[in-house]
């Protein structure tokens, strides 16, 4: 009977320690990204003249969460799908890759960006231009997806997290690898 009681206490302690370790810690951003994109999605011009991506996941939403997004540091690399604005000509998306150092610097800059204001604000026109960033990690979850809006109010969004606001440090890091057609969003 003593061994069963010791085993029960041991299981309870392990369970309690797990809960205690998890308290107050939000899981890393995942958004069901699951896998890395292998190519940029096709873009097409609609009958109304708008350039849109076929099959794009679009920007993730906070779903009411007030937990500010954080991106884990030390990614292996990151892939960026450069999403064209509605009036982009040529109408196409571009896929680029950030190496380990660039991806880590971008993750740190995102974490340091200010939280998005929790009040109603007036935003400039948003044509939908964005950088859809997929950070790759060695550990589970292996992919974190971060949507960086390059126009309008410029939120940085992850599913189920409160967004951050695009600032100059993030823009500077994106600018170095941005295709020419996206540089106007980044002050170039």
C-alpha angles and dihedrals in degrees: 000000000000093000092053091050092049091048091049092050090047092052091047091050093049090048092048092048090051092051092046092051091051096047112115094001118116116213115251117271112274111150090189088283087149098167139028120255114253095199141004113275116251118264126211139187111241125217089263090056097253119140110225137169117245111232096001116160090219125207117332119235133227092230088212096306116147093193105114114234120256127186118214114245126231100050116174089229140316134237119212125203106200104215114209122231120249092262097042116140118216088039104220143118122228130210119213135171131228118205124230097274094044092047092048092049090050092049091050092047091051091051090050095048115108119263115259112263112267092218136073111281134180113246133196119243115299116211094181098252108154149153110237101200125197114193114202121212134183092227131061125306085043098188131046118187120209123182115207113193110211097193138040114022090347103223122181104221140193124175114271095004133101107255129244125223120253108248136181095268091059091042091051091053093047093047094065092062101029119120113242094256091062099044094091088066090056099051097262 
